[in-house]
Amino acid sequence: MKIKAAVLRKTGAEISVEELELESPRSAEVLVELKASGVCHSDYHVVTGDAGHELPVVLGHEGAGIVKEIGDGVSSLKEGDHVALSWIPFCGSCYLCMHGKTNLCKAFTGPLWEGTMFDGTTRLRDSSGASIRHLSSLACWATYAVVPEQSCIPIHRDLPMDVASIIGCAVTTGVGAALNRARVLPGSSVVVYGAGGVGLSVVMGAKLAGAAKIIVVDISNSKKDLAESIGATHFVLSEKGTLEEIHSITDGLGADYAFEAVGNTDLETQLIDTIRPGGTAVMIGFPASGEKFQVNPAEIIRDEKVLTGSIYGTAHTKRDFVKYGELCLNGKLPVDRLITSTCSLEQINEACKEMLDGVEGRIIINLN
């Protein structure tokens, strides 16, 4: 079938919206009519070359839509199901899955990084017949996509597609880091570096957990109102006196929890100094490939501080996508406030520029 899709053909080049040929789903695959897809920094890492992805590729890993066709052997989905897409599918039978760490499953890492389906082939071709890769086996900056069954999570039909799309990445990454990884306690203090989609999702998770103080740190004061509207109790402009201000707000102790949602090694270095003795610092944002930072091991030992990471919100996506969707429908997780602008697929380059310029909230591509 003919589809429209956003294709990156050269590192650093503009993304082109092209007509491609999409094959029917094969065994254990489904065809999804995409309705909404988020514009995320992780996609842009492919554009800059930081991700080192093979090209050409259809971008997009944060999407939602409706199942239109199922391949042989598909048992968990049917035509008409509303689904959010997961960019870390899991097998359910390896050591990590059996021990509750489905977000760390490595069963499909090879094809995900290669930009293929699980059988090592692609379903996309351009007008010349050349193969086009699928980012994260999803390629959801497109009108339709063929995706693995394991990547589709059924969601409630009442959940808006734009909300469902960012549950597929930003919301799960941020909310899950607060609830699943750090396990924020009621009455605690939380610092969040970065007020993008993921950082603001950490704020929502911390508020849901009952944190008493939620301090957001960002370089732009334009994020203040949005951050406070979803649960931030304090907003600090990132500058030389940031640590002093955080310690002042937390009675001189430092925060119980700190999250870095930018991918900046200077901020990651600062995390340990942000938390109190016995506190927990969580790294979420990915720095540029190969970047490192130093920490003082004596401080970690002496004050029993914890420095850890969280990938995909330490989530079990089949559980958490549904849970977060229900919380949205019940008004307890205001994900809709994160969505501050929309665009068409043809406006994808302008949307990426807005994202890089620090636009508030999340930009959503309206599809079909």
mmCIF file of C-alpha atoms in Angstrom:
data_model
loop_
_atom_site.group_PDB
_atom_site.id
_atom_site.type_symbol
_atom_site.label_atom_id
_atom_site.label_comp_id
_atom_site.label_asym_id
_atom_site.label_seq_id
_atom_site.Cartn_x
_atom_site.Cartn_y
_atom_site.Cartn_z
ATOM 1 C CA MET A 1 0.000 0.000 0.000
ATOM 2 C CA LYS A 2 1.047 3.603 -0.552
ATOM 3 C CA ILE A 3 1.791 5.697 2.552
ATOM 4 C CA LYS A 4 3.293 9.084 3.426
ATOM 5 C CA ALA A 5 6.307 9.017 5.705
ATOM 6 C CA ALA A 6 9.068 11.272 7.056
ATOM 7 C CA VAL A 7 12.366 9.937 5.689
ATOM 8 C CA LEU A 8 15.889 10.896 6.747
ATOM 9 C CA ARG A 9 18.316 10.135 3.917
ATOM 10 C CA LYS A 10 21.476 11.923 5.057
ATOM 11 C CA THR A 11 22.896 12.893 8.438
ATOM 12 C CA GLY A 12 22.298 16.570 9.140
ATOM 13 C CA ALA A 13 19.924 16.947 6.195
ATOM 14 C CA GLU A 14 16.293 18.039 6.246
ATOM 15 C CA ILE A 15 13.691 15.309 6.627
ATOM 16 C CA SER A 16 11.706 14.637 3.449
ATOM 17 C CA VAL A 17 8.043 13.611 3.394
ATOM 18 C CA GLU A 18 7.762 10.947 0.714
ATOM 19 C CA GLU A 19 5.343 8.428 -0.730
ATOM 20 C CA LEU A 20 6.567 4.939 0.134
ATOM 21 C CA GLU A 21 5.357 1.410 -0.475
ATOM 22 C CA LEU A 22 4.474 -0.474 2.706
ATOM 23 C CA GLU A 23 4.239 -4.271 2.552
ATOM 24 C CA SER A 24 1.542 -6.236 4.415
ATOM 25 C CA PRO A 25 2.371 -7.551 7.880
ATOM 26 C CA ARG A 26 4.117 -10.899 8.090
ATOM 27 C CA SER A 27 4.012 -13.428 10.901
ATOM 28 C CA ALA A 28 3.653 -11.837 14.383
ATOM 29 C CA GLU A 29 3.242 -8.339 12.866
ATOM 30 C CA VAL A 30 0.367 -5.888 12.569
ATOM 31 C CA LEU A 31 -0.580 -2.970 10.351
ATOM 32 C CA VAL A 32 -1.386 0.180 12.331
ATOM 33 C CA GLU A 33 -3.126 3.269 10.990
ATOM 34 C CA LEU A 34 -1.284 5.962 12.906
ATOM 35 C CA LYS A 35 -3.291 8.815 14.382
ATOM 36 C CA ALA A 36 -0.727 10.764 16.431
ATOM 37 C CA SER A 37 3.015 10.790 16.972
ATOM 38 C CA GLY A 38 5.205 12.843 19.286
ATOM 39 C CA VAL A 39 8.256 14.876 18.265
ATOM 40 C CA CYS A 40 11.049 13.690 20.567
ATOM 41 C CA HIS A 41 14.741 14.585 20.933
ATOM 42 C CA SER A 42 15.624 10.908 20.521
ATOM 43 C CA ASP A 43 14.454 11.062 16.907
ATOM 44 C CA TYR A 44 16.626 14.099 16.335
ATOM 45 C CA HIS A 45 19.693 12.221 17.625
ATOM 46 C CA VAL A 46 19.371 10.215 14.397
ATOM 47 C CA VAL A 47 19.318 13.425 12.341
ATOM 48 C CA THR A 48 22.507 14.737 13.979
ATOM 49 C CA GLY A 49 24.247 11.379 13.679
ATOM 50 C CA ASP A 50 24.661 10.956 17.453
ATOM 51 C CA ALA A 51 22.600 7.761 17.313
ATOM 52 C CA GLY A 52 24.765 6.275 14.553
ATOM 53 C CA HIS A 53 21.692 4.831 12.809
ATOM 54 C CA GLU A 54 21.797 3.318 9.319
ATOM 55 C CA LEU A 55 20.097 5.450 6.667
ATOM 56 C CA PRO A 56 17.709 6.000 4.965
ATOM 57 C CA VAL A 57 15.178 5.562 7.756
ATOM 58 C CA VAL A 58 11.617 6.578 8.588
ATOM 59 C CA LEU A 59 11.772 8.314 11.963
ATOM 60 C CA GLY A 60 9.272 8.289 14.828
ATOM 61 C CA HIS A 61 9.128 6.069 17.913
ATOM 62 C CA GLU A 62 6.353 7.706 19.980
ATOM 63 C CA GLY A 63 2.998 6.925 18.398
ATOM 64 C CA ALA A 64 -0.555 5.627 18.672
ATOM 65 C CA GLY A 65 -3.156 4.383 16.257
ATOM 66 C CA ILE A 66 -5.648 1.687 15.273
ATOM 67 C CA VAL A 67 -4.882 -1.894 14.223
ATOM 68 C CA LYS A 68 -6.056 -2.415 10.638
ATOM 69 C CA GLU A 69 -4.640 -5.839 9.773
ATOM 70 C CA ILE A 70 -2.951 -8.671 11.659
ATOM 71 C CA GLY A 71 -0.378 -11.141 10.406
ATOM 72 C CA ASP A 72 -0.255 -14.884 10.969
ATOM 73 C CA GLY A 73 0.126 -16.003 14.554
ATOM 74 C CA VAL A 74 -0.948 -12.718 16.165
ATOM 75 C CA SER A 75 -2.984 -13.623 19.257
ATOM 76 C CA SER A 76 -2.946 -10.580 21.544
ATOM 77 C CA LEU A 77 -4.494 -8.074 19.114
ATOM 78 C CA LYS A 78 -7.410 -7.804 16.718
ATOM 79 C CA GLU A 79 -8.463 -5.401 14.007
ATOM 80 C CA GLY A 80 -9.935 -2.216 15.466
ATOM 81 C CA ASP A 81 -7.849 -2.261 18.656
ATOM 82 C CA HIS A 82 -6.513 1.117 19.767
ATOM 83 C CA VAL A 83 -2.809 0.794 20.558
ATOM 84 C CA ALA A 84 0.133 2.788 21.879
ATOM 85 C CA LEU A 85 3.501 1.782 20.493
ATOM 86 C CA SER A 86 6.399 0.627 22.665
ATOM 87 C CA TRP A 87 9.970 1.196 21.470
ATOM 88 C CA ILE A 88 11.371 -1.453 23.851
ATOM 89 C CA PRO A 89 9.375 -4.623 23.176
ATOM 90 C CA PHE A 90 10.133 -7.602 25.385
ATOM 91 C CA CYS A 91 10.116 -11.357 24.918
ATOM 92 C CA GLY A 92 8.625 -12.337 28.299
ATOM 93 C CA SER A 93 10.793 -15.427 28.694
ATOM 94 C CA CYS A 94 14.417 -14.337 29.221
ATOM 95 C CA TYR A 95 16.108 -13.944 32.617
ATOM 96 C CA LEU A 96 15.415 -10.199 32.785
ATOM 97 C CA CYS A 97 11.752 -10.545 31.811
ATOM 98 C CA MET A 98 11.230 -13.394 34.278
ATOM 99 C CA HIS A 99 12.667 -11.162 37.027
ATOM 100 C CA GLY A 100 10.403 -8.183 36.297
ATOM 101 C CA LYS A 101 12.920 -6.179 34.249
ATOM 102 C CA THR A 102 11.102 -6.216 30.915
ATOM 103 C CA ASN A 103 12.452 -2.746 30.041
ATOM 104 C CA LEU A 104 15.958 -4.260 30.032
ATOM 105 C CA CYS A 105 15.081 -7.189 27.739
ATOM 106 C CA LYS A 106 17.751 -7.601 25.043
ATOM 107 C CA ALA A 107 15.915 -10.126 22.867
ATOM 108 C CA PHE A 108 15.180 -7.647 20.082
ATOM 109 C CA THR A 109 18.037 -5.180 20.501
ATOM 110 C CA GLY A 110 19.679 -6.203 17.225
ATOM 111 C CA PRO A 111 16.776 -5.438 14.853
ATOM 112 C CA LEU A 112 15.735 -2.371 16.868
ATOM 113 C CA TRP A 113 19.183 -0.816 16.391
ATOM 114 C CA GLU A 114 19.402 -1.990 12.795
ATOM 115 C CA GLY A 115 16.029 -0.460 11.940
ATOM 116 C CA THR A 116 14.428 -3.673 10.699
ATOM 117 C CA MET A 117 11.607 -5.980 11.684
ATOM 118 C CA PHE A 118 12.510 -8.868 13.970
ATOM 119 C CA ASP A 119 13.313 -11.126 10.983
ATOM 120 C CA GLY A 120 16.014 -8.701 9.826
ATOM 121 C CA THR A 121 14.098 -7.376 6.814
ATOM 122 C CA THR A 122 12.170 -4.168 6.159
ATOM 123 C CA ARG A 123 8.596 -3.545 4.964
ATOM 124 C CA LEU A 124 9.268 -0.143 3.380
ATOM 125 C CA ARG A 125 10.483 0.696 -0.117
ATOM 126 C CA ASP A 126 10.776 3.944 -2.022
ATOM 127 C CA SER A 127 9.797 4.663 -5.625
ATOM 128 C CA SER A 128 13.061 3.174 -6.894
ATOM 129 C CA GLY A 129 12.471 -0.054 -4.989
ATOM 130 C CA ALA A 130 15.212 0.657 -2.441
ATOM 131 C CA SER A 131 14.703 -0.557 1.120
ATOM 132 C CA ILE A 132 13.969 2.017 3.836
ATOM 133 C CA ARG A 133 14.606 1.267 7.521
ATOM 134 C CA HIS A 134 12.166 1.563 10.436
ATOM 135 C CA LEU A 135 13.345 3.488 13.520
ATOM 136 C CA SER A 136 12.963 1.198 16.558
ATOM 137 C CA SER A 137 10.992 -1.216 14.331
ATOM 138 C CA LEU A 138 8.192 1.382 14.500
ATOM 139 C CA ALA A 139 8.717 4.209 11.964
ATOM 140 C CA CYS A 140 5.662 6.087 13.213
ATOM 141 C CA TRP A 141 6.247 9.461 11.574
ATOM 142 C CA ALA A 142 4.023 8.051 8.865
ATOM 143 C CA THR A 143 0.377 7.531 8.009
ATOM 144 C CA TYR A 144 0.639 3.747 8.446
ATOM 145 C CA ALA A 145 3.236 1.376 9.900
ATOM 146 C CA VAL A 146 3.833 -2.346 10.094
ATOM 147 C CA VAL A 147 5.122 -3.122 13.583
ATOM 148 C CA PRO A 148 5.859 -6.219 15.689
ATOM 149 C CA GLU A 149 2.996 -7.566 17.783
ATOM 150 C CA GLN A 150 5.183 -7.144 20.885
ATOM 151 C CA SER A 151 5.404 -3.399 20.230
ATOM 152 C CA CYS A 152 1.636 -2.808 20.352
ATOM 153 C CA ILE A 153 -0.063 -2.208 23.705
ATOM 154 C CA PRO A 154 -3.896 -2.122 23.642
ATOM 155 C CA ILE A 155 -5.318 0.998 25.297
ATOM 156 C CA HIS A 156 -8.780 2.239 26.296
ATOM 157 C CA ARG A 157 -10.812 3.500 23.341
ATOM 158 C CA ASP A 158 -11.700 6.687 25.219
ATOM 159 C CA LEU A 159 -8.066 7.699 25.600
ATOM 160 C CA PRO A 160 -7.253 10.487 23.108
ATOM 161 C CA MET A 161 -4.691 9.411 20.532
ATOM 162 C CA ASP A 162 -2.416 12.403 21.131
ATOM 163 C CA VAL A 163 -2.239 11.524 24.829
ATOM 164 C CA ALA A 164 -1.732 7.832 24.041
ATOM 165 C CA SER A 165 1.154 8.636 21.703
ATOM 166 C CA ILE A 166 3.287 10.335 24.365
ATOM 167 C CA ILE A 167 2.415 7.694 26.940
ATOM 168 C CA GLY A 168 4.427 5.584 24.493
ATOM 169 C CA CYS A 169 7.638 7.400 25.406
ATOM 170 C CA ALA A 170 7.909 10.695 27.334
ATOM 171 C CA VAL A 171 5.221 10.030 29.937
ATOM 172 C CA THR A 172 6.251 6.460 30.687
ATOM 173 C CA THR A 173 9.931 7.473 30.832
ATOM 174 C CA GLY A 174 9.318 10.308 33.306
ATOM 175 C CA VAL A 175 6.423 9.067 35.419
ATOM 176 C CA GLY A 176 7.992 5.625 35.614
ATOM 177 C CA ALA A 177 11.355 7.014 36.740
ATOM 178 C CA ALA A 178 9.587 8.621 39.707
ATOM 179 C CA LEU A 179 7.234 5.761 40.580
ATOM 180 C CA ASN A 180 9.117 2.621 39.514
ATOM 181 C CA ARG A 181 12.803 3.483 39.787
ATOM 182 C CA ALA A 182 13.125 6.091 42.529
ATOM 183 C CA ARG A 183 9.859 5.097 44.252
ATOM 184 C CA VAL A 184 9.270 8.627 45.477
ATOM 185 C CA LEU A 185 7.676 8.674 48.926
ATOM 186 C CA PRO A 186 4.862 10.923 50.198
ATOM 187 C CA GLY A 187 6.100 14.125 51.814
ATOM 188 C CA SER A 188 9.508 13.967 50.134
ATOM 189 C CA SER A 189 11.444 16.594 48.181
ATOM 190 C CA VAL A 190 12.234 16.172 44.492
ATOM 191 C CA VAL A 191 14.450 18.097 42.054
ATOM 192 C CA VAL A 192 13.964 17.738 38.298
ATOM 193 C CA TYR A 193 16.592 19.108 35.911
ATOM 194 C CA GLY A 194 14.928 19.885 32.587
ATOM 195 C CA ALA A 195 11.336 20.928 31.886
ATOM 196 C CA GLY A 196 10.867 19.129 28.583
ATOM 197 C CA GLY A 197 8.333 16.369 28.017
ATOM 198 C CA VAL A 198 10.243 13.803 30.085
ATOM 199 C CA GLY A 199 11.152 16.182 32.924
ATOM 200 C CA LEU A 200 7.571 17.403 33.241
ATOM 201 C CA SER A 201 6.429 13.786 33.291
ATOM 202 C CA VAL A 202 8.741 13.216 36.268
ATOM 203 C CA VAL A 203 6.946 16.153 37.920
ATOM 204 C CA MET A 204 3.584 14.479 37.311
ATOM 205 C CA GLY A 205 4.879 11.215 38.731
ATOM 206 C CA ALA A 206 6.319 12.916 41.811
ATOM 207 C CA LYS A 207 3.051 14.737 42.438
ATOM 208 C CA LEU A 208 1.110 11.496 42.034
ATOM 209 C CA ALA A 209 3.439 9.907 44.615
ATOM 210 C CA GLY A 210 2.655 12.709 47.100
ATOM 211 C CA ALA A 211 5.953 14.613 47.099
ATOM 212 C CA ALA A 212 5.732 17.798 49.186
ATOM 213 C CA LYS A 213 8.367 19.837 47.332
ATOM 214 C CA ILE A 214 8.914 19.495 43.589
ATOM 215 C CA ILE A 215 11.666 21.787 42.315
ATOM 216 C CA VAL A 216 12.058 22.197 38.564
ATOM 217 C CA VAL A 217 15.340 23.559 37.165
ATOM 218 C CA ASP A 218 15.481 24.825 33.592
ATOM 219 C CA ILE A 219 17.358 27.381 31.483
ATOM 220 C CA SER A 220 14.147 29.055 30.301
ATOM 221 C CA ASN A 221 11.698 30.945 32.490
ATOM 222 C CA SER A 222 9.030 30.343 29.814
ATOM 223 C CA LYS A 223 8.595 26.804 31.205
ATOM 224 C CA LYS A 224 7.632 28.053 34.687
ATOM 225 C CA ASP A 225 3.862 28.337 34.266
ATOM 226 C CA LEU A 226 3.511 24.948 32.593
ATOM 227 C CA ALA A 227 5.698 23.270 35.227
ATOM 228 C CA GLU A 228 3.677 24.754 38.062
ATOM 229 C CA SER A 229 0.372 23.860 36.393
ATOM 230 C CA ILE A 230 1.227 20.150 36.547
ATOM 231 C CA GLY A 231 2.687 20.038 40.055
ATOM 232 C CA ALA A 232 5.958 21.943 40.494
ATOM 233 C CA THR A 233 6.068 23.837 43.788
ATOM 234 C CA HIS A 234 9.270 25.749 42.938
ATOM 235 C CA PHE A 235 10.966 26.822 39.702
ATOM 236 C CA VAL A 236 14.684 27.617 39.583
ATOM 237 C CA LEU A 237 16.507 29.142 36.624
ATOM 238 C CA SER A 238 19.657 27.170 35.887
ATOM 239 C CA GLU A 239 22.654 29.332 36.766
ATOM 240 C CA LYS A 240 25.642 29.482 39.111
ATOM 241 C CA GLY A 241 23.562 29.680 42.270
ATOM 242 C CA THR A 242 21.311 26.701 41.445
ATOM 243 C CA LEU A 243 22.700 24.385 44.133
ATOM 244 C CA GLU A 244 22.500 27.066 46.815
ATOM 245 C CA GLU A 245 18.870 27.767 45.950
ATOM 246 C CA ILE A 246 17.961 24.071 45.991
ATOM 247 C CA HIS A 247 19.610 23.624 49.394
ATOM 248 C CA SER A 248 17.789 26.692 50.685
ATOM 249 C CA ILE A 249 14.421 25.276 49.597
ATOM 250 C CA THR A 250 15.251 21.885 51.188
ATOM 251 C CA ASP A 251 16.276 23.288 54.594
ATOM 252 C CA GLY A 252 19.976 22.987 53.839
ATOM 253 C CA LEU A 253 19.914 19.215 53.416
ATOM 254 C CA GLY A 254 19.463 18.732 49.714
ATOM 255 C CA ALA A 255 16.598 16.881 48.048
ATOM 256 C CA ASP A 256 15.469 13.343 48.765
ATOM 257 C CA TYR A 257 15.445 12.625 45.022
ATOM 258 C CA ALA A 258 16.973 14.312 41.976
ATOM 259 C CA PHE A 259 16.343 13.528 38.299
ATOM 260 C CA GLU A 260 18.367 14.621 35.270
ATOM 261 C CA ALA A 261 16.160 14.642 32.161
ATOM 262 C CA VAL A 262 18.363 16.596 29.744
ATOM 263 C CA GLY A 263 21.357 14.410 28.896
ATOM 264 C CA ASN A 264 23.932 16.983 30.012
ATOM 265 C CA THR A 265 27.029 15.614 31.743
ATOM 266 C CA ASP A 266 27.556 18.841 33.719
ATOM 267 C CA LEU A 267 24.112 18.391 35.250
ATOM 268 C CA GLU A 268 24.738 14.700 35.850
ATOM 269 C CA THR A 269 27.921 15.629 37.722
ATOM 270 C CA GLN A 270 25.840 18.023 39.842
ATOM 271 C CA LEU A 271 23.228 15.408 40.762
ATOM 272 C CA ILE A 272 25.167 13.988 43.705
ATOM 273 C CA ASP A 273 25.554 17.448 45.253
ATOM 274 C CA THR A 274 21.815 18.063 44.817
ATOM 275 C CA ILE A 275 20.664 15.257 47.098
ATOM 276 C CA ARG A 276 20.839 14.876 50.869
ATOM 277 C CA PRO A 277 22.752 12.088 52.637
ATOM 278 C CA GLY A 278 20.897 8.879 51.850
ATOM 279 C CA GLY A 279 19.230 10.499 48.819
ATOM 280 C CA THR A 280 18.737 9.049 45.354
ATOM 281 C CA ALA A 281 19.849 10.610 42.055
ATOM 282 C CA VAL A 282 18.391 9.235 38.819
ATOM 283 C CA MET A 283 19.835 9.802 35.339
ATOM 284 C CA ILE A 284 17.267 9.699 32.533
ATOM 285 C CA GLY A 285 18.602 11.892 29.722
ATOM 286 C CA PHE A 286 21.153 10.401 27.316
ATOM 287 C CA PRO A 287 24.334 12.466 26.797
ATOM 288 C CA ALA A 288 26.090 12.498 23.444
ATOM 289 C CA SER A 289 27.669 9.175 22.581
ATOM 290 C CA GLY A 290 30.921 8.532 24.438
ATOM 291 C CA GLU A 291 30.626 11.425 26.918
ATOM 292 C CA LYS A 292 31.649 10.697 30.512
ATOM 293 C CA PHE A 293 31.573 12.519 33.830
ATOM 294 C CA GLN A 294 33.288 12.189 37.183
ATOM 295 C CA VAL A 295 31.858 11.684 40.651
ATOM 296 C CA ASN A 296 33.492 11.692 44.051
ATOM 297 C CA PRO A 297 33.226 8.098 45.338
ATOM 298 C CA ALA A 298 34.033 9.183 48.888
ATOM 299 C CA GLU A 299 30.882 11.323 48.968
ATOM 300 C CA ILE A 300 28.759 8.427 47.757
ATOM 301 C CA ILE A 301 30.265 6.084 50.358
ATOM 302 C CA ARG A 302 30.356 8.522 53.261
ATOM 303 C CA ASP A 303 26.793 9.787 52.783
ATOM 304 C CA GLU A 304 25.309 6.580 51.348
ATOM 305 C CA LYS A 305 24.030 8.412 48.301
ATOM 306 C CA VAL A 306 22.567 6.434 45.421
ATOM 307 C CA LEU A 307 23.335 7.258 41.779
ATOM 308 C CA THR A 308 21.335 5.207 39.302
ATOM 309 C CA GLY A 309 19.759 5.271 35.876
ATOM 310 C CA SER A 310 16.327 4.581 34.466
ATOM 311 C CA ILE A 311 15.544 3.488 30.921
ATOM 312 C CA TYR A 312 11.947 3.784 29.723
ATOM 313 C CA GLY A 313 10.698 4.537 33.219
ATOM 314 C CA THR A 314 11.750 1.087 34.487
ATOM 315 C CA ALA A 315 8.387 0.142 33.020
ATOM 316 C CA HIS A 316 6.479 -3.019 32.311
ATOM 317 C CA THR A 317 4.764 -1.424 29.320
ATOM 318 C CA LYS A 318 1.802 -3.823 29.115
ATOM 319 C CA ARG A 319 0.955 -2.847 32.684
ATOM 320 C CA ASP A 320 2.074 0.763 32.817
ATOM 321 C CA PHE A 321 0.644 2.048 29.510
ATOM 322 C CA VAL A 322 -2.785 0.889 30.658
ATOM 323 C CA LYS A 323 -2.269 2.233 34.183
ATOM 324 C CA TYR A 324 -1.165 5.680 32.991
ATOM 325 C CA GLY A 325 -4.008 5.791 30.492
ATOM 326 C CA GLU A 326 -6.539 5.101 33.241
ATOM 327 C CA LEU A 327 -4.965 7.791 35.430
ATOM 328 C CA CYS A 328 -5.310 10.238 32.524
ATOM 329 C CA LEU A 329 -8.979 9.384 32.063
ATOM 330 C CA ASN A 330 -9.541 9.779 35.833
ATOM 331 C CA GLY A 331 -7.928 13.228 35.842
ATOM 332 C CA LYS A 332 -5.028 12.157 38.052
ATOM 333 C CA LEU A 333 -2.329 12.427 35.389
ATOM 334 C CA PRO A 334 -2.764 15.640 33.334
ATOM 335 C CA VAL A 335 -0.846 14.444 30.271
ATOM 336 C CA ASP A 336 -3.008 16.584 27.986
ATOM 337 C CA ARG A 337 -1.335 19.703 29.450
ATOM 338 C CA LEU A 338 2.007 18.555 28.073
ATOM 339 C CA ILE A 339 0.651 18.884 24.535
ATOM 340 C CA THR A 340 1.142 22.528 23.648
ATOM 341 C CA SER A 341 1.145 22.441 19.842
ATOM 342 C CA THR A 342 0.346 20.233 16.865
ATOM 343 C CA CYS A 343 1.593 19.989 13.298
ATOM 344 C CA SER A 344 1.064 18.046 10.108
ATOM 345 C CA LEU A 345 3.563 15.514 8.804
ATOM 346 C CA GLU A 346 4.580 18.025 6.136
ATOM 347 C CA GLN A 347 5.582 20.472 8.896
ATOM 348 C CA ILE A 348 8.011 18.046 10.539
ATOM 349 C CA ASN A 349 11.164 20.103 9.911
ATOM 350 C CA GLU A 350 9.559 23.210 11.426
ATOM 351 C CA ALA A 351 8.407 21.111 14.404
ATOM 352 C CA CYS A 352 11.937 19.800 14.974
ATOM 353 C CA LYS A 353 13.285 23.348 14.906
ATOM 354 C CA GLU A 354 10.695 24.450 17.494
ATOM 355 C CA MET A 355 11.650 21.512 19.701
ATOM 356 C CA LEU A 356 15.345 22.426 19.488
ATOM 357 C CA ASP A 357 14.507 26.065 20.257
ATOM 358 C CA GLY A 358 13.000 24.910 23.564
ATOM 359 C CA VAL A 359 9.271 25.112 22.854
ATOM 360 C CA GLU A 360 7.128 24.424 25.908
ATOM 361 C CA GLY A 361 5.607 20.973 26.234
ATOM 362 C CA ARG A 362 5.293 18.367 23.508
ATOM 363 C CA ILE A 363 4.595 18.845 19.799
ATOM 364 C CA ILE A 364 2.251 16.233 18.330
ATOM 365 C CA ILE A 365 2.017 15.256 14.653
ATOM 366 C CA ASN A 366 -1.614 14.771 13.658
ATOM 367 C CA LEU A 367 -1.825 11.885 11.169
ATOM 368 C CA ASN A 368 -4.692 10.657 8.983
#
